[in-house]
Amino acid sequence: MLSKYGHFSDDDFEFVITRPDTPAPWINYISNGRYTRLISNTGGGYSFWVTPKLSRLTRHRYNSMPVDRPGHYLYFRDRATGDYWSPTWQPCVSDLKSYECRHGLNYTRISGSRNGLDVSTLYFVAPDADCEIWRVTVKNTTKAKKAYDVFSYVELGLGNALNDLVNQPNDQHFNDVFMDRKTRILYSSKRYWNTFGSATVEQSNQDYDKFVFMTSSLPLQGFDGNKAEFIGRWRSEQNPECVEKGKCRNTEITAGDATLALQTRLELKPGETREFVVLFGVVPRDSYKRDAQQAAKKYLNVKNTDAAFKALVADWRDYVSCVQVKTPDADMNRMVNVWNQYQTSCTFRFSRDASYYHGGLLFGRGFRDSCQDTFGPLMTRPDWVRQRLLEMSTHQFQNGSVVHCYYPLSGGYARTGHSDTPLWFPMAVAMYIMETGDFSILKQVTPYEDGGKATMLQHLYGCLDYTLSNLTKRNLPKFGPGDWNDTLDYMGRKGRGESVWNAMCLCYVLRMTVRLAGKVGDKARAAKYSKAYDKVAAAINKLCWDGDWYIVGTNDLGERVGTKKSKECKVYLNTQTWAVMSGVADRKRALSAMASAREYCDTPKGPKILHPAFRTINPNIGLATRCVPGKKENGAVFNHPVSWAVLAEAMLGHGDQAYDYYRKALPMNPVVDIDRYEMEPYVYSEYVTSPDHPTFGQASHAWLTGSSTWMLRDCTDWILGVRPDYDGLIIDPCVPRKWKKFSIRRKFRGKVYDVHVRNPKGVSKGVKEIRVDGELLKGNMIPVGAVTPAKKGAKPVVVKVDVLLG
């Protein structure tokens, strides 16, 4: 299926792209947590420091044609013939004798060859310096001596990316580029930095607090800091005038469109292989020369670069080793063992802020998104999650409400009033404690956004209390400007619309918190939230059941949406799945609701978010009715809700159906038409177009999607059935009946649990026997206390768990 454009490496740790003209840019992220670059298979992409909105480094040209311009490029010019080309194919788009891109975990290697020269460039970010390393290997495969001009090039867009986009003609007046001829480092900064959160005519009065720099280990021949001079008039990155003529103009600027371009010299004997390094990085303004020179001294040395890369590979191998599965499904194995874990690390770090679809200008760090994004790294790096949860608690207000998103560096935030946003925080905290047994986090004191302080437990309670204070007289949550579904944004603007999904989410979180309150001895809270659960669940079942499924809710006019009488959006997937997940539906209604979802919503690509799609604009529902049928929230196969369908079916014991939904959603699914699908086949996309649109099967919004974390936990926790709880590790698989055995090796609270499951009778669900290190276990929970710190250098204890289904 993937042979047309690429395939996974034999060990699954790389995706190998074998031709450059992929249906869309297929990208990767390389980052040390501060400096980040998005890198495509043809050298495109952009970089930023911490935040892509306020500290952008290189420019991303939205809607560019050709697509994926500009990028971070190398040009090789044969000094004898004048022929020039780029090993990344773009931007020159020359005919290449060979091409290959290998996207790995936090690195990318792109190779190309032309006219007797092989070039392979390894891209990654230094761990201890905020710089991007281009580690280049070249080989002269001819019998003649060769001499080349080598040009390295990036187009800058320093500071506020939104200001660069909407006010670039004025913004360019503050750019500086200059060469330090002693150290051969080319620098750039900006004398103006707008740190306002949105487009405004108000002026800042500050310098950009960073410098960027570029340097190379090859002998310097020239440089350029002016894009117009390097590219030339009426030209593009495809045919820069300086490259074509073989000579940079050595331009330094105090105004203009800034670039960093170096011209270096490379000579090769017949058959000779040489290596060199290019660095592009960012350093603090007040120590820019010292820090840039230190980075150059260390990382222009190939031995140091190779040592850093070796450590990077080892670190990411260790990261994914915490969860490893072996099932009869090879695609599931490679997804869970490598790429799903890697993707969730990216969603954790970048939220919905920096991708080719989230342009880094709007969202910042989404509160609800970031809560869910913790679920993936939680199994591997719980320390990351703890720190993130403490950070997020500071974006709550004293009344219990929370921001919808916030912006690192500026301290700004957006407060929208979405009805669901506060609920994800107590869910994330409870998940963290289930994973780690670390109840001490609840005693941590952090500030509110609007002054004052509270313990994490009080923050958690505040989210629930705020939501409970915003119920209607019918004991259902007010819809507000949207729930999880942002496009149902005019159901409840006047305060009368009711969200059934949010009522179910509230019940889900109440049930988790009742147990948590009990664990910390807070009987009063446990009783309060138990009573609240019963009240809201009763309202849902009394008012929102339509005979075979649960409705979407009511709008401000009191109109019911998602009923049998509805001509559009008759069945809504989310209220069927969460009826099961929250325990609101009894067994009979749960089975009916999920059967209705399968009957009306399922497609060859997975279940649609709703059916039928809206075809009439309804201002009393909102943006969903303005989306074209079959895309986005208007009837697409939206992978986030699909992940909840997987979970719900597994909770019901429907192993074949849960697996069917999971299998359809896999990005490397063999039935995918890759030219129609378009997106990267190694990470989840936000949605796939449904049969309601002519482009059925086309995916969009890859990488930064909540579906990645939920799909990972669907597989490990619910299909394979090894999931954490407050008191230990539950073993409760729900698998396809045809599976006869599988295993999962999972790190949990300082030990490694090596779980082997046999299914001789071909059942989907039902644990007959569990033996832990040979001892018969009573029940299906392995009791595990809090983490006991291991001695330095000691190997973790491996616990063998044998499970028999039947």
XYZ file of N, CA and C in Angstrom, residues 172-356:
555
model
N 9.638 44.868 8.589
C 10.992 44.619 8.088
C 11.958 45.783 8.329
N 11.418 46.953 8.726
C 12.286 48.096 8.966
C 13.155 47.930 10.210
N 12.894 46.903 10.998
C 13.598 46.746 12.273
C 14.577 45.570 12.263
N 14.820 44.988 11.099
C 15.699 43.824 11.001
C 17.168 44.232 10.911
N 17.994 43.486 11.611
C 19.455 43.636 11.524
C 20.059 42.293 11.141
N 20.996 42.321 10.205
C 21.810 41.148 9.897
C 23.253 41.613 9.734
N 24.179 40.934 10.392
C 25.581 41.317 10.267
C 26.465 40.084 10.460
N 27.666 40.161 9.893
C 28.632 39.072 9.973
C 29.734 39.413 10.971
N 30.002 38.489 11.873
C 31.180 38.574 12.725
C 32.304 37.877 11.961
N 33.145 38.672 11.304
C 34.143 38.094 10.409
C 35.233 37.325 11.143
N 35.418 37.641 12.408
C 36.429 36.933 13.183
C 36.028 35.494 13.446
N 34.749 35.294 13.803
C 34.277 33.952 14.148
C 33.517 33.274 13.004
N 33.283 34.018 11.905
C 32.545 33.511 10.731
C 31.120 33.079 11.104
N 30.500 33.838 11.985
C 29.117 33.590 12.379
C 28.250 34.738 11.873
N 27.186 34.413 11.183
C 26.248 35.401 10.660
C 25.093 35.533 11.650
N 24.792 36.764 12.080
C 23.794 37.022 13.108
C 22.629 37.842 12.572
N 21.488 37.694 13.239
C 20.349 38.571 12.960
C 19.525 38.755 14.217
N 18.945 39.949 14.352
C 17.963 40.194 15.398
C 17.008 41.283 14.920
N 16.221 41.792 15.843
C 15.173 42.753 15.499
C 15.111 43.805 16.599
N 14.946 45.056 16.208
C 14.905 46.154 17.172
C 13.481 46.454 17.634
N 12.554 45.599 17.278
C 11.154 45.804 17.644
C 10.523 44.441 17.853
N 9.761 44.302 18.937
C 9.135 43.006 19.233
C 7.761 43.254 19.815
N 6.759 42.896 19.059
C 5.364 43.025 19.487
C 4.979 41.750 20.226
N 4.691 41.883 21.513
C 4.314 40.709 22.317
C 2.841 40.718 22.686
N 2.050 41.541 21.969
C 0.611 41.511 22.195
C 0.040 40.219 21.627
N -1.026 39.760 22.230
C -1.569 38.461 21.859
C -2.329 38.444 20.555
N -2.737 39.613 20.048
C -3.532 39.645 18.827
C -3.052 40.789 17.952
N -3.579 40.841 16.731
C -3.220 41.916 15.822
C -3.711 43.249 16.395
N -2.840 44.234 16.446
C -3.193 45.521 17.043
C -2.307 46.606 16.454
N -2.817 47.834 16.455
C -2.009 48.969 16.004
C -1.168 49.518 17.148
N -1.391 49.040 18.363
C -0.592 49.483 19.492
C 0.849 49.002 19.323
N 1.798 49.862 19.665
C 3.200 49.564 19.423
C 3.896 49.111 20.696
N 4.749 48.107 20.553
C 5.636 47.734 21.645
C 6.855 48.653 21.638
N 7.589 48.662 22.697
C 8.791 49.490 22.797
C 9.918 48.649 23.366
N 10.254 47.568 22.619
C 11.263 46.645 23.114
C 11.937 45.932 21.957
N 13.170 45.510 22.196
C 13.900 44.678 21.238
C 13.392 43.249 21.311
N 13.532 42.517 20.201
C 13.390 41.066 20.289
C 14.507 40.564 21.180
N 14.186 39.704 22.120
C 15.169 39.343 23.149
C 16.086 38.201 22.742
N 16.144 37.912 21.462
C 16.999 36.841 20.957
C 17.799 37.318 19.743
N 18.893 36.632 19.488
C 19.592 36.683 18.212
C 19.524 35.294 17.588
N 19.462 35.228 16.276
C 19.656 33.956 15.585
C 21.003 34.007 14.887
N 21.546 32.835 14.620
C 22.866 32.797 14.002
C 22.972 31.595 13.074
N 23.912 31.677 12.129
C 24.235 30.560 11.246
C 25.743 30.532 11.052
N 26.274 29.327 11.063
C 27.697 29.143 10.812
C 27.918 27.757 10.218
N 29.090 27.553 9.626
C 29.398 26.288 8.966
C 30.842 25.900 9.256
N 31.109 24.607 9.217
C 32.475 24.123 9.412
C 33.290 24.183 8.124
N 32.651 24.472 6.990
C 33.372 24.630 5.729
C 33.954 26.037 5.624
N 34.993 26.221 4.811
C 35.586 27.555 4.642
C 34.568 28.552 4.069
N 34.469 29.702 4.714
C 33.502 30.721 4.314
C 34.009 31.489 3.093
N 33.121 31.648 2.106
C 33.433 32.405 0.901
C 32.599 33.681 0.782
N 31.440 33.679 1.403
C 30.571 34.843 1.306
C 29.309 34.629 2.118
N 28.451 35.660 2.131
C 27.207 35.589 2.899
C 26.239 36.623 2.350
N 24.991 36.501 2.772
C 23.976 37.512 2.467
C 22.936 37.538 3.562
N 22.522 38.759 3.942
C 21.471 38.952 4.926
C 20.225 39.560 4.354
N 20.236 39.834 3.058
C 19.103 40.475 2.391
C 18.478 39.498 1.411
N 17.232 39.159 1.644
C 16.559 38.200 0.775
C 16.540 38.662 -0.675
N 16.262 39.934 -0.884
C 16.178 40.454 -2.256
C 17.505 40.312 -2.984
N 18.606 40.498 -2.269
C 19.918 40.384 -2.894
C 20.271 38.931 -3.177
N 19.952 38.045 -2.254
C 20.299 36.635 -2.454
C 19.434 35.997 -3.543
N 18.127 36.244 -3.491
C 17.208 35.620 -4.455
C 17.269 36.325 -5.805
N 17.259 37.663 -5.775
C 17.247 38.427 -7.017
C 15.836 38.783 -7.452
N 15.743 39.722 -8.365
C 14.447 40.203 -8.820
C 13.713 39.162 -9.668
N 12.424 39.049 -9.425
C 11.536 38.183 -10.198
C 12.018 36.742 -10.209
N 12.575 36.335 -9.072
C 13.033 34.966 -8.897
C 12.433 34.386 -7.621
N 12.770 33.142 -7.324
C 12.300 32.488 -6.115
C 13.420 31.632 -5.538
N 13.109 30.895 -4.487
C 14.104 29.992 -3.909
C 14.566 28.944 -4.913
N 13.782 28.721 -5.948
C 14.133 27.696 -6.936
C 15.359 28.090 -7.757
N 15.539 29.393 -7.994
C 16.650 29.840 -8.836
C 17.290 31.119 -8.291
N 17.832 31.075 -7.092
C 18.423 32.286 -6.505
C 19.575 32.816 -7.365
N 19.618 34.113 -7.516
C 20.627 34.716 -8.378
C 22.038 34.486 -7.857
N 22.206 34.568 -6.529
C 23.544 34.357 -5.963
C 24.032 32.934 -6.181
N 23.126 31.972 -6.109
C 23.509 30.587 -6.358
C 23.820 30.390 -7.829
N 22.971 30.926 -8.673
C 23.167 30.768 -10.115
C 24.497 31.363 -10.569
N 24.861 32.524 -10.023
C 26.110 33.185 -10.404
C 27.301 32.685 -9.600
N 26.998 31.970 -8.514
C 28.087 31.416 -7.717
C 28.784 32.426 -6.840
N 28.093 33.481 -6.445
C 28.740 34.495 -5.628
C 27.721 35.271 -4.791
N 27.882 35.207 -3.470
C 27.072 36.045 -2.584
C 27.584 37.484 -2.605
N 26.747 38.406 -2.159
C 27.083 39.840 -2.234
C 27.561 40.410 -0.893
N 27.598 39.555 0.138
C 28.071 39.986 1.460
C 27.256 41.155 2.011
N 25.933 41.064 1.874
C 25.072 42.151 2.333
C 24.761 42.017 3.820
N 24.935 43.124 4.525
C 24.486 43.279 5.896
C 23.390 44.334 5.883
N 22.349 44.155 6.691
C 21.215 45.066 6.607
C 20.841 45.630 7.975
N 20.223 46.813 7.937
C 19.570 47.394 9.098
C 18.086 47.582 8.824
N 17.649 47.178 7.655
C 16.242 47.150 7.279
C 16.129 46.289 6.038
N 14.990 45.618 5.870
C 14.790 44.764 4.712
C 14.308 43.383 5.124
N 14.070 42.571 4.138
C 13.604 41.207 4.371
C 14.811 40.342 4.697
N 14.892 39.874 5.928
C 16.122 39.264 6.421
C 16.230 37.788 6.076
N 17.432 37.388 5.723
C 17.775 35.990 5.532
C 19.137 35.742 6.165
N 19.435 34.486 6.392
C 20.789 34.075 6.712
C 21.230 33.122 5.615
N 22.210 33.536 4.839
C 22.723 32.712 3.745
C 24.242 32.713 3.797
N 24.825 31.527 3.781
C 26.274 31.381 3.771
C 26.712 30.714 2.479
N 27.827 31.166 1.936
C 28.462 30.503 0.800
C 29.779 29.922 1.278
N 29.934 28.610 1.114
C 31.161 27.940 1.547
C 31.740 27.142 0.384
N 32.950 26.643 0.567
C 33.668 25.943 -0.498
C 33.904 24.493 -0.099
N 33.703 23.577 -1.068
C 33.902 22.148 -0.843
C 34.627 21.557 -2.036
N 35.753 20.892 -1.789
C 36.496 20.208 -2.841
C 36.618 18.726 -2.509
N 36.446 17.894 -3.520
C 36.435 16.444 -3.306
C 37.326 15.754 -4.336
N 38.160 14.853 -3.868
C 38.941 14.008 -4.743
C 38.058 12.899 -5.311
N 38.476 12.220 -6.351
C 37.679 11.107 -6.886
C 37.388 10.059 -5.802
N 36.111 9.737 -5.625
C 35.708 8.735 -4.651
C 35.743 9.196 -3.205
N 36.087 10.443 -2.962
C 36.263 10.917 -1.593
C 34.925 11.195 -0.892
N 34.883 10.901 0.398
C 33.744 11.236 1.261
C 34.210 12.258 2.288
N 33.384 13.311 2.458
C 33.702 14.320 3.463
C 32.451 14.624 4.296
N 32.700 15.184 5.454
C 31.600 15.534 6.361
C 31.757 16.981 6.800
N 30.636 17.663 6.948
C 30.666 19.016 7.501
C 29.363 19.285 8.229
N 29.342 20.388 8.975
C 28.195 20.727 9.814
C 27.790 22.169 9.563
N 26.480 22.400 9.478
C 25.912 23.740 9.470
C 25.051 23.874 10.719
N 25.177 25.006 11.405
C 24.354 25.282 12.572
C 23.464 26.482 12.314
N 22.188 26.360 12.684
C 21.289 27.509 12.733
C 20.633 27.489 14.103
N 20.801 28.573 14.862
C 20.302 28.534 16.226
C 19.849 29.883 16.731
N 19.402 29.883 17.998
C 18.896 31.090 18.643
C 19.536 31.195 20.025
N 19.918 32.410 20.397
C 20.614 32.644 21.657
C 20.054 33.898 22.321
N 20.182 34.028 23.643
C 19.688 35.217 24.330
C 20.418 36.476 23.861
N 19.693 37.560 23.799
C 20.259 38.811 23.298
C 21.448 39.284 24.142
N 21.349 39.130 25.452
C 22.376 39.699 26.320
C 23.652 38.875 26.378
N 23.647 37.706 25.756
C 24.872 36.896 25.744
C 25.035 36.205 24.388
N 24.596 36.877 23.345
C 24.467 36.176 22.067
C 25.804 35.714 21.492
N 26.838 36.552 21.578
C 28.116 36.148 20.996
C 28.736 34.987 21.761
N 28.710 35.080 23.082
C 29.293 34.010 23.904
C 28.576 32.686 23.656
N 27.243 32.698 23.672
C 26.478 31.452 23.538
C 26.587 30.872 22.131
N 26.564 31.735 21.109
C 26.698 31.237 19.742
C 28.073 30.637 19.512
N 29.101 31.289 20.033
C 30.457 30.769 19.867
C 30.645 29.451 20.603
N 30.030 29.322 21.776
C 30.114 28.058 22.511
C 29.442 26.931 21.740
N 28.260 27.229 21.177
C 27.559 26.215 20.381
C 28.374 25.831 19.158
N 28.964 26.823 18.497
C 29.763 26.554 17.304
C 31.004 25.724 17.643
N 31.656 26.088 18.730
C 32.856 25.352 19.123
C 32.550 23.885 19.368
N 31.409 23.628 19.971
C 31.069 22.247 20.293
C 30.512 21.487 19.089
N 29.553 22.082 18.388
C 28.788 21.286 17.430
C 29.254 21.409 15.971
N 30.229 22.263 15.695
C 30.865 22.179 14.379
C 31.859 21.038 14.326
N 32.102 20.448 15.475
C 32.947 19.266 15.581
C 32.084 18.026 15.350
N 32.391 17.283 14.296
C 31.568 16.132 13.914
C 31.501 15.083 15.018
N 32.578 14.891 15.750
C 32.569 13.898 16.828
C 31.556 14.276 17.904
N 31.508 15.551 18.262
C 30.536 15.992 19.267
C 29.111 15.883 18.749
N 28.949 16.217 17.474
C 27.626 16.100 16.856
C 27.147 14.655 16.852
N 28.039 13.749 16.491
C 27.664 12.333 16.447
C 27.353 11.796 17.838
N 28.097 12.257 18.835
C 27.825 11.815 20.203
C 26.461 12.305 20.666
N 26.115 13.551 20.320
C 24.810 14.093 20.694
C 23.687 13.328 20.003
N 23.902 12.972 18.745
C 22.858 12.228 18.028
C 22.699 10.825 18.605
N 23.789 10.187 18.948
C 23.718 8.848 19.547
C 22.930 8.893 20.845
N 23.158 9.930 21.656
C 22.429 10.064 22.917
C 20.953 10.335 22.662
N 20.650 11.118 21.631
C 19.252 11.413 21.282
C 18.514 10.135 20.902
N 19.125 9.321 20.060
C 18.498 8.061 19.642
C 18.253 7.159 20.850
N 19.226 7.079 21.734
C 19.083 6.231 22.922
C 17.964 6.742 23.822
N 17.854 8.056 23.951
C 16.836 8.630 24.816
C 15.438 8.309 24.299
N 15.243 8.412 22.986
C 13.917 8.134 22.440
C 13.613 6.646 22.390
N 14.625 5.820 22.238
C 14.401 4.374 22.355
C 13.950 4.034 23.777
N 14.566 4.698 24.744
C 14.159 4.484 26.129
C 12.734 4.980 26.354
N 12.401 6.106 25.745
C 11.057 6.674 25.913
C 9.980 5.673 25.503
N 10.102 5.117 24.319
C 9.054 4.218 23.842
C 9.147 2.829 24.464
N 10.279 2.501 25.100
C 10.428 1.158 25.684
C 9.502 0.944 26.873
N 8.962 2.034 27.423
C 8.102 1.902 28.606
C 6.802 1.172 28.313
N 6.380 1.183 27.047
C 5.185 0.448 26.630
C 5.509 -0.259 25.313
N 5.452 -1.573 25.313
C 5.705 -2.358 24.105
C 4.686 -3.486 24.031
N 4.087 -3.644 22.845
C 3.064 -4.669 22.676
C 3.455 -5.609 21.545
N 2.906 -6.797 21.614
C 3.075 -7.777 20.543
C 1.734 -8.457 20.334
N 1.080 -8.101 19.224
C -0.238 -8.637 18.903
C -0.200 -9.264 17.516
N -1.280 -9.921 17.097
C -1.312 -10.458 15.735
C -1.383 -9.377 14.647
N -1.552 -8.101 15.038
C -1.696 -7.011 14.079
C -0.393 -6.214 14.032
N 0.374 -6.372 12.952
C 1.676 -5.694 12.842
C 1.528 -4.180 12.818
N 0.455 -3.681 12.215
C 0.253 -2.234 12.168
C -0.045 -1.670 13.553
N -0.847 -2.389 14.321
C -1.089 -1.975 15.699
C 0.222 -1.944 16.477
N 1.044 -2.964 16.284
C 2.311 -3.048 17.009
C 3.196 -1.840 16.720
N 3.402 -1.527 15.424
C 4.301 -0.417 15.103
C 3.702 0.925 15.528
N 2.373 0.994 15.524
C 1.751 2.254 15.924
C 1.912 2.459 17.426
N 1.574 1.458 18.223
C 1.650 1.602 19.673
C 3.097 1.651 20.142
N 3.933 0.809 19.590
C 5.305 0.690 20.082
C 6.172 1.897 19.740
N 5.846 2.562 18.637
C 6.716 3.651 18.191
C 5.929 4.927 17.892
N 5.149 4.918 16.832
C 4.670 6.166 16.241
C 3.543 6.819 17.022
N 2.656 6.044 17.633
C 1.597 6.646 18.436
C 2.189 7.288 19.689
N 3.149 6.606 20.300
C 3.816 7.193 21.461
C 4.557 8.467 21.081
N 5.229 8.421 19.947
C 5.974 9.608 19.502
C 5.025 10.763 19.188
N 3.920 10.460 18.519
C 2.955 11.508 18.202
C 2.391 12.142 19.471
N 2.094 11.324 20.478
C 1.543 11.906 21.706
C 2.569 12.783 22.415
N 3.847 12.485 22.261
C 4.861 13.373 22.836
C 4.841 14.723 22.131
N 4.539 14.708 20.834
C 4.471 15.962 20.077
C 3.219 16.753 20.431
N 2.079 16.087 20.566
C 0.877 16.823 20.957
C 1.049 17.402 22.355
N 1.734 16.675 23.225
C 1.990 17.187 24.572
C 2.826 18.457 24.514
N 3.852 18.466 23.683
C 4.762 19.608 23.642
C 4.195 20.788 22.862
N 3.410 20.514 21.816
C 3.019 21.588 20.910
C 1.523 21.864 20.891
N 0.765 21.137 21.702
C -0.679 21.353 21.824
C -1.311 21.410 20.427
N -2.058 22.486 20.115
C -2.614 22.669 18.764
C -2.034 23.946 18.164
N -0.745 24.163 18.466
C -0.160 25.462 18.196
C 0.715 25.509 16.958
N 1.419 24.449 16.647
C 2.435 24.527 15.599
C 2.374 23.303 14.706
N 1.713 23.420 13.586
C 1.717 22.379 12.572
C 1.525 23.051 11.225
N 1.369 22.256 10.189
C 1.075 22.850 8.882
C -0.400 23.242 8.781
